[in-house]
Short mmCIF file of C-alpha atoms in Angstrom, two decimals:
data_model
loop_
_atom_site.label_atom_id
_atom_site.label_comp_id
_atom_site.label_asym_id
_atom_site.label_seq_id
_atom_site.Cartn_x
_atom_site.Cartn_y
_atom_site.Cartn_z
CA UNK A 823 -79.46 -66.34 -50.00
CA UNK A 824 -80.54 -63.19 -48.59
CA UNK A 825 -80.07 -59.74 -50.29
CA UNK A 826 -77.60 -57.32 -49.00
CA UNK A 827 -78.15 -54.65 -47.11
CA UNK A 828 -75.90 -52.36 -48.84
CA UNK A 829 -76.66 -52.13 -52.33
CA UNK A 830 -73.60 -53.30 -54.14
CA UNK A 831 -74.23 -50.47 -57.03
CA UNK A 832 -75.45 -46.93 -56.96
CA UNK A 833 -75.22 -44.34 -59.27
CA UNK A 834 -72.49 -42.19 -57.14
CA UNK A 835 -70.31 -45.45 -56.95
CA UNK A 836 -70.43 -45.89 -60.50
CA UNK A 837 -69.29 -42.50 -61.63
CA UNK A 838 -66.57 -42.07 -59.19
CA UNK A 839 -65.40 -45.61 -60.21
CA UNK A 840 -65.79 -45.00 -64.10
CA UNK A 841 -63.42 -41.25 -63.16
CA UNK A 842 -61.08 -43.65 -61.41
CA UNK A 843 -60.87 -45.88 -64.58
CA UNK A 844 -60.65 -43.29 -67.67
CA UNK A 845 -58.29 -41.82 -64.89
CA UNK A 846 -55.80 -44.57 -65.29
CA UNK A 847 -56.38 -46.11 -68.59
CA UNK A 848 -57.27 -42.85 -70.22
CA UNK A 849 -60.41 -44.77 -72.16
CA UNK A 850 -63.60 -46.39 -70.80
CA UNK A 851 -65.27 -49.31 -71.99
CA UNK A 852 -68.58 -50.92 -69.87
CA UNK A 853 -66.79 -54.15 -69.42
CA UNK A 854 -63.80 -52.41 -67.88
CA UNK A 855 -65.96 -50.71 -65.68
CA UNK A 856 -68.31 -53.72 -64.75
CA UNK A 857 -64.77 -55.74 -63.92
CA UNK A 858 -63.77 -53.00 -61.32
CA UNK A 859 -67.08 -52.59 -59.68
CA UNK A 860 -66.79 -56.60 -59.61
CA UNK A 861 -70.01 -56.73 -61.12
CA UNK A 862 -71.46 -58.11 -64.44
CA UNK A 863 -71.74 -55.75 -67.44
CA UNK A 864 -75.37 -56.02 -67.53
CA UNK A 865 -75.98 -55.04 -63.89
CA UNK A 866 -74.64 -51.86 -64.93
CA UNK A 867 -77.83 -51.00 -67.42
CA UNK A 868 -79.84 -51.18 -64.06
CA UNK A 869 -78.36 -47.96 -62.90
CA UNK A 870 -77.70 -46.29 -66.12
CA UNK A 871 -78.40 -45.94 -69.84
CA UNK A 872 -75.30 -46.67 -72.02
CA UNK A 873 -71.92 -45.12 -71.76
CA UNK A 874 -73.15 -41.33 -72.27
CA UNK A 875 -75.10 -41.68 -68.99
CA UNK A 876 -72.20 -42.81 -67.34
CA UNK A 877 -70.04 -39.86 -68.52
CA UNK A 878 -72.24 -38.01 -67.15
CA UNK A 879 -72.40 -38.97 -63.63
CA UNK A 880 -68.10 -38.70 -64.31
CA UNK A 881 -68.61 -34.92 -64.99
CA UNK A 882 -71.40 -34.87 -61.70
CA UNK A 883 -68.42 -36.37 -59.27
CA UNK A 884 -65.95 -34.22 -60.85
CA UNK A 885 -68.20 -31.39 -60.28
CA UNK A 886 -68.50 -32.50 -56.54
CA UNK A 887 -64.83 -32.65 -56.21
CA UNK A 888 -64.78 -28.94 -57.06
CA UNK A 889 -66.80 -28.15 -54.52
CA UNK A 890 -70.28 -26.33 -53.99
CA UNK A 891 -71.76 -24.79 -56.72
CA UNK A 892 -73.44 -21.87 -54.51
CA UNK A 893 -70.42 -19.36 -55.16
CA UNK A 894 -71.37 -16.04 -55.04
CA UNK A 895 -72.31 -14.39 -58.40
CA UNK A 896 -72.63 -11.20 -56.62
CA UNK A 897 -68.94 -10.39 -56.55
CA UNK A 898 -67.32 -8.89 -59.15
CA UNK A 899 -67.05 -11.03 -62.50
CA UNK A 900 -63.11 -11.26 -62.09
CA UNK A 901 -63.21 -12.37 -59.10
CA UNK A 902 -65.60 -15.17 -59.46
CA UNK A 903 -64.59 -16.60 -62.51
CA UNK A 904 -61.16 -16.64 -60.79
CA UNK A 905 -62.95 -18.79 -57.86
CA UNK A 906 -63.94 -20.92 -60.41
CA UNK A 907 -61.21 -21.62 -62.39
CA UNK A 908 -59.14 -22.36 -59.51
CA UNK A 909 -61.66 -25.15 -58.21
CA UNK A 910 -62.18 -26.59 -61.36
CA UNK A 911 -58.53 -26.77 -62.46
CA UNK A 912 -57.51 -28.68 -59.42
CA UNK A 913 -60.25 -30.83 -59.77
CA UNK A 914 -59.16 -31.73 -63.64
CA UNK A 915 -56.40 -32.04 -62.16
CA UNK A 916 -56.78 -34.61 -60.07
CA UNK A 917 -57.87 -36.91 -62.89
CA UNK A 918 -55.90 -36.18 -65.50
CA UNK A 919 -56.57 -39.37 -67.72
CA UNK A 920 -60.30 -38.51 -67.38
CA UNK A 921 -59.55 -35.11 -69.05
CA UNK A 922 -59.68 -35.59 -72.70
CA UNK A 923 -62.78 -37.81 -72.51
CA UNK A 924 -64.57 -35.36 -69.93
CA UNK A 925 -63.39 -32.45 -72.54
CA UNK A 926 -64.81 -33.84 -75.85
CA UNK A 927 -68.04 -35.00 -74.55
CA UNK A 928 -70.94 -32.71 -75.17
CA UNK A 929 -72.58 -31.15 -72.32
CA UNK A 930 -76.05 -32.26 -71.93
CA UNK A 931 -76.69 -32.56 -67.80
CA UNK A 932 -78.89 -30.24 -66.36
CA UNK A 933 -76.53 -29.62 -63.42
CA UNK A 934 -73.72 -28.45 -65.88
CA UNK A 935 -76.44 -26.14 -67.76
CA UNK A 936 -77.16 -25.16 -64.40
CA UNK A 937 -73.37 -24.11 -63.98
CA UNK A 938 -73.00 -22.66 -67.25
CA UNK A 939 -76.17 -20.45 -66.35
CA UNK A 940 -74.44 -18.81 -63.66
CA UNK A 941 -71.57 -18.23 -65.97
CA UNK A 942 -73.51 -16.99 -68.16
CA UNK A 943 -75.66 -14.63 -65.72
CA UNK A 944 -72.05 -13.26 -64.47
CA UNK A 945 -70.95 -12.39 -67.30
CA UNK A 946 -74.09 -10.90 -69.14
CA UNK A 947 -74.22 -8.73 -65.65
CA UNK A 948 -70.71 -7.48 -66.29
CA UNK A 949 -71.41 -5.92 -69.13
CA UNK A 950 -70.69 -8.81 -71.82
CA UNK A 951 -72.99 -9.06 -74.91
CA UNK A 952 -74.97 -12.21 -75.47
CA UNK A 953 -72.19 -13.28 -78.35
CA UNK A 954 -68.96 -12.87 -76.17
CA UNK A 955 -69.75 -14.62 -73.64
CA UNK A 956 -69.67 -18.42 -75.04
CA UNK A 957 -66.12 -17.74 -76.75
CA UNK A 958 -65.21 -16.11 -73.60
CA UNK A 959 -66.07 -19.25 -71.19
CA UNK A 960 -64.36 -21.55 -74.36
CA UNK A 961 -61.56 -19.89 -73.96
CA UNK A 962 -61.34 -19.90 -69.98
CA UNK A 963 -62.21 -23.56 -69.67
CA UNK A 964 -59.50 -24.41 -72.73
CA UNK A 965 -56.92 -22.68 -70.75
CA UNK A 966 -58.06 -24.73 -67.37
CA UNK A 967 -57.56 -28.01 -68.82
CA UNK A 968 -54.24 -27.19 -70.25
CA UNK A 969 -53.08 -26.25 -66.84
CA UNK A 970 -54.35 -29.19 -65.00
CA UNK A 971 -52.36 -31.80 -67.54
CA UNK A 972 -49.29 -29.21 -66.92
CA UNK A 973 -49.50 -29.62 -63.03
CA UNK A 974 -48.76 -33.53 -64.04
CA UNK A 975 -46.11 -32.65 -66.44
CA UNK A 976 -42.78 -33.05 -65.20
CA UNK A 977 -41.29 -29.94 -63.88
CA UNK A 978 -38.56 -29.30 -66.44
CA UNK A 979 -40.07 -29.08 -69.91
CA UNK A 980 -37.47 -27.68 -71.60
CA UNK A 981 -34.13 -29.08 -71.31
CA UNK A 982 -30.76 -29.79 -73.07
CA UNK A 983 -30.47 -26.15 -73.93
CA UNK A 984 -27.30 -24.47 -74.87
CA UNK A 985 -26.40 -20.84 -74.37
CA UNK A 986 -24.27 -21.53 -77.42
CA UNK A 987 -27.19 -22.47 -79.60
CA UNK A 988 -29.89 -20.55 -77.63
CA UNK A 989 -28.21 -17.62 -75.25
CA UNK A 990 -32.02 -15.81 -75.07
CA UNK A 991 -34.13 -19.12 -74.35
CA UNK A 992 -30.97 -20.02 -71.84
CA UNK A 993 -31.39 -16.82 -69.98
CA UNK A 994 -35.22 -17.32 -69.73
CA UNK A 995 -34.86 -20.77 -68.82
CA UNK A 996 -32.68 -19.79 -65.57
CA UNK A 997 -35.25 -17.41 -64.24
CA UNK A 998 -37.42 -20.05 -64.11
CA UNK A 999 -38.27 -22.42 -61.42
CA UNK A 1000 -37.48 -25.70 -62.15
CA UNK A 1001 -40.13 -27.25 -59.52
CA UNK A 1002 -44.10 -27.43 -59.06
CA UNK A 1003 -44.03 -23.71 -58.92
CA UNK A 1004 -43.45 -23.35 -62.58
CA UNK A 1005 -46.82 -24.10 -63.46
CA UNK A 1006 -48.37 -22.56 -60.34
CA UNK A 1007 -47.08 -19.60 -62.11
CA UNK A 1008 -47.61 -19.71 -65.41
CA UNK A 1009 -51.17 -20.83 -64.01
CA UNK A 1010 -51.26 -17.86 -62.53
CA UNK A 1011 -49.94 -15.48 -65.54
CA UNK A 1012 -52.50 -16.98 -67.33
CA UNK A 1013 -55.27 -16.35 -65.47
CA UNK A 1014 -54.11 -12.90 -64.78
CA UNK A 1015 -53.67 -12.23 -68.62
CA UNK A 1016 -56.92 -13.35 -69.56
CA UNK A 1017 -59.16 -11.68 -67.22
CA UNK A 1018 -57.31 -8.61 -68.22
CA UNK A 1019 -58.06 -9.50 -71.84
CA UNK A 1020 -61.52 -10.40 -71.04
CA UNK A 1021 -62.21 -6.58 -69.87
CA UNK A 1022 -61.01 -5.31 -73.52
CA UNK A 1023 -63.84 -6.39 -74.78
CA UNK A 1024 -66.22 -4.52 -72.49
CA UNK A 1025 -64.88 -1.25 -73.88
CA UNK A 1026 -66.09 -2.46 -77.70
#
């Protein structure tokens, strides 16, 4: 029987089916993945390692879905760091089963130390000491994932409130949308309040 032409694995196909998976069952096993590639398990170890490896190339498509990773460090730190919490938040976003296994994982891919090295390099070039800056990126990429689950939340969270029982929460409640816009804003609150707070600690 001849071979086909197409190769019916390659490491691209396996990480964008493994995001797909962890996507919608929220765990990933190799058996799971080798039944939707329609493939045997062990066919999988010709393309990668173990489960780490394949984490890994989850993270790489992820980072593809964010789009290029030539943004210009040049600009002001604000501003870039904005750039990329946007693009990375939408991409989390889009897989938002994926995000708890993609989030506990250590980092160990050169292309994501190659990331964080441009963080890192923006942020030194601000004006941050050496010992900010990992607590500050922590604390930017902890906020990101929290706001892609919350643009899959539903768009009431709080509901069933009284003004009898709660007038202040009640008043807050009906200046505030009630559609996808509420977390596009608090998104964007967010972000705004902790690049301000990021800048504090340049005048320490």
């Amino acid at each position: 029987m001849p071979r086909p032409r197409t190769p019916l694995l390659d490491r691209r196909r396996i990480g964008a089916a493994a995001l797909r998976l962890a996507d919608e069952q929220g765990v990933l096993t190799i058996p799971a993945l080798a039944r939707a590639l329609g493939v045997a398990p062990s066919a999988l170890y010709h393309h990668v390692s173990g489960r780490d490896e394949i984490i890994s190339l989850m993270r790489e498509e992820l980072a593809r879905e964010a789009g290029p990773d030539d943004w210009d460090a040049s600009r002001p730190w604000e501003q870039a760091l904005e750039e990329w919490a946007r693009a990375y938040r939408t991409a989390f976003a889009a897989h938002p089963g994926a995000v708890p296994l993609l989030a506990t994982a250590p980092l160990a891919e050169p292309f994501m130390h190659a990331m964080y090295e441009k963080v890192a390099e923006l942020l030194l070039t601000g004006g941050f000491t050496t010992s900010q800056v990992m607590p500050l990126i922590n604390a930017l990429e902890n906020f990101i994932l929290g706001s892609a689950l919350d643009l899959v939340a539903p768009p009431v969270m709080v509901s069933d409130v009284t003004r009898e029982t709660a007038p202040h929460l009640s008043a807050v409640l009906d200046d505030t949308p009630t559609d996808h816009r509420r977390a596009e804003l608090a998104f964007d609150t967010g972000l705004r309040a902790l690049l301000i707070g990021f800048r504090q600690f340049l005048s320490r």
